[in-house]
Amino acid sequence: MEDRFLALETSLNTILDRNVEKDVRIEELEKIEEYAEGLVNLSKEKKASLKAVMKAFERELFDRKISEECIGGYYLILKELLNMEQGWKGKKCIVYGNNWLSDEIENKMRAKNYIVFNWSAVNPDYLDEFDLYILCDEPLKIYGISEIEDKEKLVKLWDYLKYKYVVFPSVYDTLMNLEKSAGDEVKGIVTGGRNVGNAIRSDLLHINAVSVANRSQDVFYDFKLFCQAYESMPGLEYAIIGLTPYSLRYDTSKSKAEWRRCLVYYPVVETMHNCKGAEQLIELYKTEQTKVRRHFETGYLESLFDVFKEMGYKPEIGGNAVFDDTALTQEMTEHNIREISALYSRPYTDILLQNRVLLEEYVHFCNMKGIKVIFFIPPYTKWYKEHMKKSYYEELLSALKILCPKYDAQLIDMMNVSLPDSCFKDYANINNIGAVKVASYINEALDNK
């Protein structure tokens, strides 16, 4: 197929040639208008300007009153209108999206000597003229990516980064922190869900510890992340295993809504755990990963997380907000009750049995490596405890009472510690004031060994 970009540039250069006759120049001018209409989706203002310039140029050529100097002037004006100042001989790509990522990738591709077009300035009828298509946003219909015939040229960078950190940045932040913290100086690892991450601030502990606690993280991923940390932290002495009252019945992969989170863990654990039928999702991820890495080096992809953080991402751990149940509106109260009800409505006997086995494997692994286990159940507001299902908590205690003497583990259970609401930022999560209180309990256990 004819390369219309080069044809357009050739037509412009032909007009500039002093040895070309007037009639030929007029013919080439008509070609320029045809090519520009197809290749460059100009704004209304630019279209009007282009049309006016074309008419004036053609009239002067027809009247034979134009000088070569004026022809050169028209030439420069046309190049500027068509965004051709740098020429179009080379690799060309379209960047889709209008966000922080699209801006960054446009600059990156220019640095890689690509001629870069924003999707909004491209005619969809001529998509086959480009060498690469980079999607930096959700594949909305307005982008017209379904019209791209060669799917190998389509790089869904947004989809790839979405499962790296855009959907659940805290997990990626944790993995990056593990790499930075590697070494035998680290003596403790904290695992658990959001409640544990808020309750245990590693910087308040009397040992050098790293927290890998994350929102919606279950026992399976707790154990997997601990093993990941252990490989690069040979000096580990303590595993602080944080558990919620419903931990034994919680499985991140049980809900399809959480499969995206499981995909974030996938590069580390290489499994989607209990996500049945997720093979196609994994295959799609691997396909996009291969294409992305073909065009972008690993170091650059990691640096995009820093750009993402600059756009406003902040870790959710900690905070100085104070919970006040008297300030809750009826709507907020009903919402909170629905959330708690969802956590304590998990009749999954299979998950209960799996998590008991997983928890014992976790403790057994630590015991074999000479790592002391401290089980930790965080404190909760009085309001939370009034609405939770006590039977789940009793199941957990029953399991821990077997594991602790068997593996010489210790239990710090703060469920029955009555902390004032000033220690909580919401009905279930400790704030910075409460974290100091929690640290005193854990440090006492650490100091006494």
Short mmCIF file of C-alpha atoms in Angstrom, two decimals:
data_model
loop_
_atom_site.label_atom_id
_atom_site.label_comp_id
_atom_site.label_asym_id
_atom_site.label_seq_id
_atom_site.Cartn_x
_atom_site.Cartn_y
_atom_site.Cartn_z
CA MET A 1 0.00 0.00 0.00
CA GLU A 2 1.19 3.50 -0.81
CA ASP A 3 2.66 5.36 2.15
CA ARG A 4 0.44 8.42 2.19
CA PHE A 5 2.65 10.22 4.68
CA LEU A 6 5.62 10.08 2.31
CA ALA A 7 3.36 10.91 -0.63
CA LEU A 8 2.15 14.01 1.20
CA GLU A 9 5.71 15.06 1.95
CA THR A 10 6.75 14.38 -1.66
CA SER A 11 3.93 16.57 -2.96
CA LEU A 12 5.04 19.43 -0.71
CA ASN A 13 8.64 19.09 -1.85
CA THR A 14 7.56 18.96 -5.50
CA ILE A 15 5.80 22.31 -5.12
CA LEU A 16 9.01 23.77 -3.76
CA ASP A 17 11.07 22.54 -6.72
CA ARG A 18 11.93 25.51 -9.01
CA ASN A 19 12.12 23.25 -12.08
CA VAL A 20 8.51 22.05 -11.80
CA GLU A 21 5.90 23.60 -14.08
CA LYS A 22 2.89 25.52 -12.78
CA ASP A 23 0.37 22.86 -13.82
CA VAL A 24 2.30 20.14 -12.01
CA ARG A 25 2.47 22.29 -8.89
CA ILE A 26 -1.31 22.80 -8.95
CA GLU A 27 -1.83 19.03 -9.31
CA GLU A 28 0.42 18.36 -6.34
CA LEU A 29 -1.42 21.00 -4.35
CA GLU A 30 -4.68 19.14 -4.94
CA LYS A 31 -3.03 15.92 -3.75
CA ILE A 32 -1.90 17.66 -0.57
CA GLU A 33 -5.49 18.62 0.21
CA GLU A 34 -6.65 15.03 -0.42
CA TYR A 35 -3.91 13.43 1.68
CA ALA A 36 -4.28 15.93 4.52
CA GLU A 37 -8.00 15.27 4.74
CA GLY A 38 -7.35 11.57 5.27
CA LEU A 39 -4.22 11.50 7.37
CA VAL A 40 -4.57 14.47 9.68
CA ASN A 41 -7.81 15.07 11.52
CA LEU A 42 -7.50 18.83 11.81
CA SER A 43 -9.56 21.04 14.08
CA LYS A 44 -12.24 23.22 12.46
CA GLU A 45 -10.00 26.25 12.82
CA LYS A 46 -7.03 24.54 11.18
CA LYS A 47 -9.20 23.12 8.41
CA ALA A 48 -10.46 26.60 7.63
CA SER A 49 -6.91 27.96 7.66
CA LEU A 50 -5.68 25.15 5.41
CA LYS A 51 -8.47 25.73 2.93
CA ALA A 52 -7.81 29.46 2.79
CA VAL A 53 -4.07 28.96 2.30
CA MET A 54 -4.69 26.35 -0.43
CA LYS A 55 -7.02 28.67 -2.35
CA ALA A 56 -4.67 31.63 -2.12
CA PHE A 57 -1.70 29.50 -3.15
CA GLU A 58 -3.56 27.92 -6.09
CA ARG A 59 -4.81 31.29 -7.32
CA GLU A 60 -1.35 32.81 -7.28
CA LEU A 61 0.11 29.78 -9.06
CA PHE A 62 -2.63 29.95 -11.71
CA ASP A 63 -2.06 33.66 -12.28
CA ARG A 64 1.72 33.08 -12.56
CA LYS A 65 2.30 36.12 -10.34
CA ILE A 66 3.94 34.27 -7.44
CA SER A 67 7.68 34.42 -6.76
CA GLU A 68 9.77 31.51 -5.60
CA GLU A 69 10.20 33.30 -2.28
CA CYS A 70 6.40 33.39 -1.80
CA ILE A 71 6.17 29.71 -2.75
CA GLY A 72 8.69 28.98 0.00
CA GLY A 73 6.51 30.96 2.42
CA TYR A 74 3.39 29.00 1.51
CA TYR A 75 5.40 25.80 1.88
CA LEU A 76 6.39 26.66 5.47
CA ILE A 77 2.82 27.65 6.35
CA LEU A 78 1.47 24.35 5.02
CA LYS A 79 4.07 22.32 6.90
CA GLU A 80 3.16 24.07 10.13
CA LEU A 81 -0.58 23.58 9.60
CA LEU A 82 -0.06 19.89 8.88
CA ASN A 83 2.38 19.43 11.78
CA MET A 84 5.15 18.40 9.39
CA GLU A 85 8.01 20.57 10.64
CA GLN A 86 10.08 17.51 11.57
CA GLY A 87 9.21 15.49 8.47
CA TRP A 88 7.39 12.17 8.36
CA LYS A 89 10.14 9.82 7.27
CA GLY A 90 10.42 7.33 10.10
CA LYS A 91 8.37 5.22 12.51
CA LYS A 92 4.98 6.66 13.39
CA CYS A 93 2.81 5.89 16.41
CA ILE A 94 -0.53 6.94 17.82
CA VAL A 95 -0.89 7.51 21.56
CA TYR A 96 -4.45 7.03 22.85
CA GLY A 97 -5.66 8.80 25.97
CA ASN A 98 -5.69 12.19 27.64
CA ASN A 99 -4.15 11.60 31.05
CA TRP A 100 -0.83 11.57 32.93
CA LEU A 101 0.26 8.39 31.14
CA SER A 102 -0.49 9.57 27.61
CA ASP A 103 1.49 12.78 28.17
CA GLU A 104 4.44 10.81 29.52
CA ILE A 105 4.37 8.23 26.71
CA GLU A 106 4.15 10.86 23.96
CA ASN A 107 7.40 12.35 25.26
CA LYS A 108 8.99 8.92 25.66
CA MET A 109 8.17 7.85 22.11
CA ARG A 110 9.53 11.08 20.67
CA ALA A 111 12.76 10.39 22.55
CA LYS A 112 12.76 6.95 20.87
CA ASN A 113 12.64 8.76 17.48
CA TYR A 114 9.00 8.00 16.76
CA ILE A 115 6.80 10.55 15.04
CA VAL A 116 3.98 10.79 17.58
CA PHE A 117 0.31 11.50 16.89
CA ASN A 118 -2.37 11.98 19.51
CA TRP A 119 -5.44 9.87 18.76
CA SER A 120 -7.66 12.95 18.51
CA ALA A 121 -5.67 14.23 15.50
CA VAL A 122 -5.88 11.05 13.43
CA ASN A 123 -8.45 9.97 10.89
CA PRO A 124 -9.58 6.42 11.83
CA ASP A 125 -9.94 5.55 8.13
CA TYR A 126 -6.15 5.62 7.75
CA LEU A 127 -5.04 3.71 10.84
CA ASP A 128 -3.11 1.19 8.74
CA GLU A 129 -0.56 3.90 7.92
CA PHE A 130 0.97 3.77 11.42
CA ASP A 131 3.66 1.51 12.89
CA LEU A 132 2.51 1.37 16.52
CA TYR A 133 -0.60 2.08 18.59
CA ILE A 134 -0.17 2.65 22.35
CA LEU A 135 -3.29 2.61 24.52
CA CYS A 136 -2.79 4.74 27.66
CA ASP A 137 -6.37 4.62 28.93
CA GLU A 138 -9.37 2.30 29.13
CA PRO A 139 -10.29 1.01 25.64
CA LEU A 140 -13.30 3.25 25.19
CA LYS A 141 -15.21 3.00 21.92
CA ILE A 142 -14.28 6.57 21.00
CA TYR A 143 -10.73 5.44 20.37
CA GLY A 144 -11.75 3.18 17.50
CA ILE A 145 -9.06 0.61 18.29
CA SER A 146 -11.24 -2.18 16.95
CA GLU A 147 -10.42 -0.86 13.47
CA ILE A 148 -6.73 -1.68 13.88
CA GLU A 149 -6.08 -4.76 11.75
CA ASP A 150 -2.60 -5.73 12.96
CA LYS A 151 -3.20 -6.43 16.67
CA GLU A 152 0.52 -7.06 17.23
CA LYS A 153 1.07 -3.33 16.73
CA LEU A 154 -1.44 -2.49 19.48
CA VAL A 155 0.21 -2.14 22.89
CA LYS A 156 -2.32 -1.92 25.73
CA LEU A 157 0.03 -0.21 28.15
CA TRP A 158 -2.81 0.96 30.40
CA ASP A 159 -4.13 -2.58 30.84
CA TYR A 160 -0.65 -3.80 31.74
CA LEU A 161 0.06 -1.00 34.25
CA LYS A 162 -3.46 -1.31 35.62
CA TYR A 163 -2.56 -4.75 36.93
CA LYS A 164 0.83 -3.55 38.09
CA TYR A 165 -0.35 -0.68 40.27
CA VAL A 166 -3.18 1.51 38.95
CA VAL A 167 -5.94 -0.73 40.35
CA PHE A 168 -4.26 -1.54 43.68
CA PRO A 169 -1.13 0.60 44.04
CA SER A 170 -0.54 -0.42 47.66
CA VAL A 171 0.43 -3.96 46.58
CA TYR A 172 3.00 -2.69 44.07
CA ASP A 173 4.26 -0.20 46.64
CA THR A 174 4.75 -3.12 49.03
CA LEU A 175 6.69 -5.17 46.48
CA MET A 176 8.95 -2.23 45.61
CA ASN A 177 9.52 -1.58 49.32
CA LEU A 178 10.54 -5.21 49.79
CA GLU A 179 13.23 -4.82 47.15
CA LYS A 180 14.54 -1.64 48.77
CA SER A 181 14.49 -3.20 52.26
CA ALA A 182 16.28 -6.42 51.30
CA GLY A 183 19.16 -7.41 53.57
CA ASP A 184 19.95 -9.18 56.83
CA GLU A 185 19.24 -6.00 58.83
CA VAL A 186 15.49 -6.68 58.62
CA LYS A 187 14.41 -8.70 61.66
CA GLY A 188 10.63 -8.79 61.31
CA ILE A 189 7.87 -8.99 58.71
CA VAL A 190 4.27 -7.91 59.38
CA THR A 191 1.51 -9.49 57.29
CA GLY A 192 -2.23 -8.99 57.23
CA GLY A 193 -5.04 -6.94 55.76
CA ARG A 194 -5.84 -3.25 55.88
CA ASN A 195 -6.81 -3.34 59.57
CA VAL A 196 -3.40 -4.76 60.45
CA GLY A 197 -1.57 -2.33 58.17
CA ASN A 198 -3.21 0.58 59.95
CA ALA A 199 -2.70 -0.88 63.42
CA ILE A 200 0.97 -1.89 63.16
CA ARG A 201 3.37 0.82 62.10
CA SER A 202 6.72 -0.84 61.53
CA ASP A 203 8.59 2.39 62.33
CA LEU A 204 7.24 2.24 65.92
CA LEU A 205 8.53 -1.26 66.63
CA HIS A 206 11.73 -1.98 68.57
CA ILE A 207 13.10 -4.08 65.72
CA ASN A 208 13.82 -3.28 62.10
CA ALA A 209 10.59 -4.54 60.51
CA VAL A 210 8.83 -4.29 57.16
CA SER A 211 5.07 -4.40 56.73
CA VAL A 212 3.53 -6.21 53.74
CA ALA A 213 -0.04 -5.77 55.00
CA ASN A 214 -2.49 -4.65 52.32
CA ARG A 215 -6.18 -4.00 51.89
CA SER A 216 -8.18 -7.13 50.98
CA GLN A 217 -5.18 -9.41 51.50
CA ASP A 218 -5.98 -12.95 52.62
CA VAL A 219 -3.96 -15.65 54.42
CA PHE A 220 -2.76 -17.14 51.12
CA TYR A 221 -1.19 -13.89 49.90
CA ASP A 222 0.10 -13.09 53.39
CA PHE A 223 2.08 -16.33 53.33
CA LYS A 224 3.27 -15.86 49.73
CA LEU A 225 4.53 -12.33 50.39
CA PHE A 226 6.25 -13.50 53.56
CA CYS A 227 8.08 -16.20 51.58
CA GLN A 228 9.03 -13.58 48.98
CA ALA A 229 10.49 -11.41 51.75
CA TYR A 230 12.29 -14.31 53.40
CA GLU A 231 14.30 -14.99 50.23
CA SER A 232 16.01 -11.60 50.44
CA MET A 233 16.03 -11.12 54.23
CA PRO A 234 18.14 -13.87 55.80
CA GLY A 235 18.22 -12.16 59.19
CA LEU A 236 14.50 -12.51 59.89
CA GLU A 237 13.67 -13.38 63.50
CA TYR A 238 9.97 -12.52 63.77
CA ALA A 239 6.81 -13.04 61.75
CA ILE A 240 3.98 -10.87 63.05
CA ILE A 241 0.92 -12.50 61.49
CA GLY A 242 -1.99 -10.11 61.64
CA LEU A 243 -5.47 -11.64 61.48
CA THR A 244 -8.98 -10.24 61.47
CA PRO A 245 -11.88 -12.04 63.16
CA TYR A 246 -13.08 -13.23 59.73
CA SER A 247 -9.64 -14.14 58.29
CA LEU A 248 -10.25 -17.88 58.19
CA ARG A 249 -13.30 -17.38 55.97
CA TYR A 250 -11.84 -14.71 53.71
CA ASP A 251 -10.43 -15.45 50.24
CA THR A 252 -9.50 -12.60 47.89
CA SER A 253 -10.07 -14.76 44.83
CA LYS A 254 -13.57 -15.81 45.89
CA SER A 255 -15.07 -12.72 44.27
CA LYS A 256 -14.62 -11.97 40.56
CA ALA A 257 -14.48 -8.29 41.51
CA GLU A 258 -11.19 -9.07 43.26
CA TRP A 259 -9.63 -11.01 40.36
CA ARG A 260 -7.89 -7.83 39.26
CA ARG A 261 -6.15 -7.73 42.64
CA CYS A 262 -5.09 -11.36 42.23
CA LEU A 263 -3.58 -10.42 38.87
CA VAL A 264 -1.47 -7.79 40.63
CA TYR A 265 0.02 -10.56 42.79
CA TYR A 266 0.40 -12.92 39.84
CA PRO A 267 3.93 -11.86 38.74
CA VAL A 268 5.14 -12.74 42.25
CA VAL A 269 3.15 -15.84 43.18
CA GLU A 270 2.55 -17.13 39.61
CA THR A 271 -0.95 -18.35 40.41
CA MET A 272 -4.45 -16.89 40.59
CA HIS A 273 -5.14 -19.15 43.58
CA ASN A 274 -8.86 -19.99 43.62
CA CYS A 275 -9.87 -17.88 40.58
CA LYS A 276 -11.52 -20.62 38.55
CA GLY A 277 -11.54 -19.97 34.82
CA ALA A 278 -8.88 -17.27 35.05
CA GLU A 279 -6.57 -18.93 32.50
CA GLN A 280 -7.74 -16.64 29.70
CA LEU A 281 -7.13 -13.59 31.88
CA ILE A 282 -3.59 -14.78 32.60
CA GLU A 283 -2.94 -15.41 28.91
CA LEU A 284 -4.11 -11.92 28.01
CA TYR A 285 -1.88 -10.46 30.71
CA LYS A 286 1.16 -12.39 29.46
CA THR A 287 0.48 -11.31 25.88
CA GLU A 288 0.34 -7.64 26.83
CA GLN A 289 3.37 -8.01 29.08
CA THR A 290 5.41 -9.38 26.17
CA LYS A 291 4.39 -6.54 23.87
CA VAL A 292 4.95 -3.86 26.50
CA ARG A 293 8.43 -5.11 27.35
CA ARG A 294 9.29 -5.24 23.66
CA HIS A 295 8.96 -1.47 23.50
CA PHE A 296 9.77 -0.29 27.03
CA GLU A 297 12.66 -1.29 29.27
CA THR A 298 11.91 -2.56 32.79
CA GLY A 299 13.57 0.39 34.52
CA TYR A 300 11.41 2.84 32.62
CA LEU A 301 8.21 0.93 33.43
CA GLU A 302 9.11 1.04 37.12
CA SER A 303 9.77 4.78 36.89
CA LEU A 304 6.18 5.30 35.71
CA PHE A 305 5.04 4.41 39.24
CA ASP A 306 6.83 7.54 40.49
CA VAL A 307 4.94 9.59 37.90
CA PHE A 308 1.71 7.94 39.04
CA LYS A 309 2.45 8.81 42.69
CA GLU A 310 3.11 12.42 41.75
CA MET A 311 -0.42 12.54 40.33
CA GLY A 312 -1.85 12.15 43.84
CA TYR A 313 -1.57 8.53 45.00
CA LYS A 314 -0.91 8.33 48.73
CA PRO A 315 -0.67 5.16 50.86
CA GLU A 316 -3.85 4.78 52.93
CA ILE A 317 -2.06 3.53 56.05
CA GLY A 318 -2.21 5.76 59.10
CA GLY A 319 -3.96 9.10 59.42
CA ASN A 320 -5.12 11.37 62.20
CA ALA A 321 -8.87 11.25 61.62
CA VAL A 322 -11.01 10.31 64.65
CA PHE A 323 -14.07 8.07 64.56
CA ASP A 324 -17.25 9.42 66.16
CA ASP A 325 -20.28 7.16 65.97
CA THR A 326 -22.55 9.98 67.16
CA ALA A 327 -21.67 11.93 64.02
CA LEU A 328 -22.75 9.13 61.68
CA THR A 329 -25.74 9.90 59.51
CA GLN A 330 -28.42 7.26 59.01
CA GLU A 331 -27.08 6.66 55.48
CA MET A 332 -23.50 6.22 56.73
CA THR A 333 -24.64 3.89 59.49
CA GLU A 334 -26.55 1.69 57.07
CA HIS A 335 -23.58 1.64 54.70
CA ASN A 336 -21.19 0.58 57.47
CA ILE A 337 -23.56 -2.14 58.63
CA ARG A 338 -23.78 -3.49 55.06
CA GLU A 339 -19.99 -3.60 54.86
CA ILE A 340 -19.67 -5.52 58.12
CA SER A 341 -22.50 -7.83 57.14
CA ALA A 342 -20.69 -8.69 53.89
CA LEU A 343 -17.51 -9.56 55.81
CA TYR A 344 -19.39 -11.84 58.19
CA SER A 345 -21.63 -13.52 55.61
CA ARG A 346 -19.20 -16.06 54.21
CA PRO A 347 -20.60 -19.60 54.49
CA TYR A 348 -17.53 -21.01 52.76
CA THR A 349 -16.61 -24.16 54.63
CA ASP A 350 -14.06 -25.06 51.92
CA ILE A 351 -12.28 -21.72 52.38
CA LEU A 352 -12.37 -22.15 56.16
CA LEU A 353 -10.62 -25.51 55.86
CA GLN A 354 -8.11 -24.24 53.26
CA ASN A 355 -7.16 -21.24 55.37
CA ARG A 356 -6.66 -23.37 58.47
CA VAL A 357 -4.21 -25.51 56.48
CA LEU A 358 -2.53 -22.44 54.96
CA LEU A 359 -2.14 -20.78 58.35
CA GLU A 360 -0.52 -23.90 59.77
CA GLU A 361 1.80 -24.13 56.74
CA TYR A 362 2.75 -20.50 57.34
CA VAL A 363 3.57 -21.10 61.02
CA HIS A 364 5.31 -24.40 60.27
CA PHE A 365 7.50 -22.68 57.65
CA CYS A 366 8.54 -20.03 60.19
CA ASN A 367 9.15 -22.63 62.86
CA MET A 368 11.43 -24.64 60.55
CA LYS A 369 13.43 -21.48 59.77
CA GLY A 370 13.81 -20.50 63.41
CA ILE A 371 11.49 -17.50 63.06
CA LYS A 372 9.35 -16.63 66.07
CA VAL A 373 5.63 -16.22 65.25
CA ILE A 374 3.47 -13.60 66.92
CA PHE A 375 -0.20 -13.78 66.01
CA PHE A 376 -1.92 -10.41 66.25
CA ILE A 377 -5.62 -9.55 66.24
CA PRO A 378 -6.14 -5.77 66.09
CA PRO A 379 -8.49 -3.79 68.33
CA TYR A 380 -11.86 -2.56 67.06
CA THR A 381 -14.35 0.09 68.06
CA LYS A 382 -17.18 -0.80 70.38
CA TRP A 383 -19.56 0.00 67.50
CA TYR A 384 -17.85 -2.56 65.23
CA LYS A 385 -17.95 -5.31 67.85
CA GLU A 386 -21.66 -4.77 68.35
CA HIS A 387 -22.32 -5.49 64.66
CA MET A 388 -19.84 -8.29 63.88
CA LYS A 389 -20.57 -12.04 63.98
CA LYS A 390 -18.88 -13.42 67.10
CA SER A 391 -18.80 -17.01 65.80
CA TYR A 392 -16.12 -16.13 63.20
CA TYR A 393 -13.90 -14.70 65.92
CA GLU A 394 -14.43 -17.79 68.06
CA GLU A 395 -13.44 -20.03 65.12
CA LEU A 396 -10.22 -18.09 64.77
CA LEU A 397 -9.39 -18.27 68.47
CA SER A 398 -10.03 -22.00 68.48
CA ALA A 399 -7.52 -22.51 65.66
CA LEU A 400 -4.89 -20.26 67.25
CA LYS A 401 -5.16 -22.04 70.60
CA ILE A 402 -4.04 -25.20 68.82
CA LEU A 403 -1.26 -23.58 66.77
CA CYS A 404 0.36 -21.49 69.52
CA PRO A 405 1.50 -24.34 71.85
CA LYS A 406 2.24 -26.62 68.90
CA TYR A 407 4.70 -24.16 67.30
CA ASP A 408 5.68 -22.10 70.33
CA ALA A 409 3.89 -19.09 68.88
CA GLN A 410 2.48 -16.14 70.81
CA LEU A 411 -0.93 -14.49 70.52
CA ILE A 412 -1.58 -10.78 71.06
CA ASP A 413 -5.36 -10.47 70.97
CA MET A 414 -6.53 -6.86 71.24
CA MET A 415 -10.17 -7.57 70.39
CA ASN A 416 -11.07 -7.25 74.05
CA VAL A 417 -8.84 -4.23 74.68
CA SER A 418 -11.17 -1.25 75.00
CA LEU A 419 -9.51 1.67 73.24
CA PRO A 420 -11.38 4.99 73.02
CA ASP A 421 -12.81 6.10 69.68
CA SER A 422 -10.05 8.72 69.53
CA CYS A 423 -7.70 5.86 68.63
CA PHE A 424 -9.65 4.98 65.47
CA LYS A 425 -9.98 6.78 62.15
CA ASP A 426 -13.14 4.87 61.21
CA TYR A 427 -15.26 2.09 62.71
CA ALA A 428 -12.64 -0.61 62.00
CA ASN A 429 -9.24 1.03 61.51
CA ILE A 430 -6.70 2.41 63.93
CA ASN A 431 -5.32 5.92 63.42
CA ASN A 432 -1.81 7.16 64.30
CA ILE A 433 -2.72 7.65 67.96
CA GLY A 434 -4.00 4.10 68.22
CA ALA A 435 -0.93 2.78 66.40
CA VAL A 436 1.23 4.01 69.29
CA LYS A 437 -0.94 2.05 71.72
CA VAL A 438 -0.71 -1.08 69.55
CA ALA A 439 3.06 -0.74 69.26
CA SER A 440 3.40 -0.80 73.04
CA TYR A 441 1.74 -4.25 73.17
CA ILE A 442 3.88 -5.69 70.38
CA ASN A 443 7.10 -4.15 71.67
CA GLU A 444 6.51 -5.70 75.06
CA ALA A 445 6.39 -9.12 73.41
CA LEU A 446 9.49 -8.33 71.32
CA ASP A 447 11.46 -7.08 74.29
CA ASN A 448 10.59 -10.11 76.41
CA LYS A 449 11.19 -12.57 73.56
#
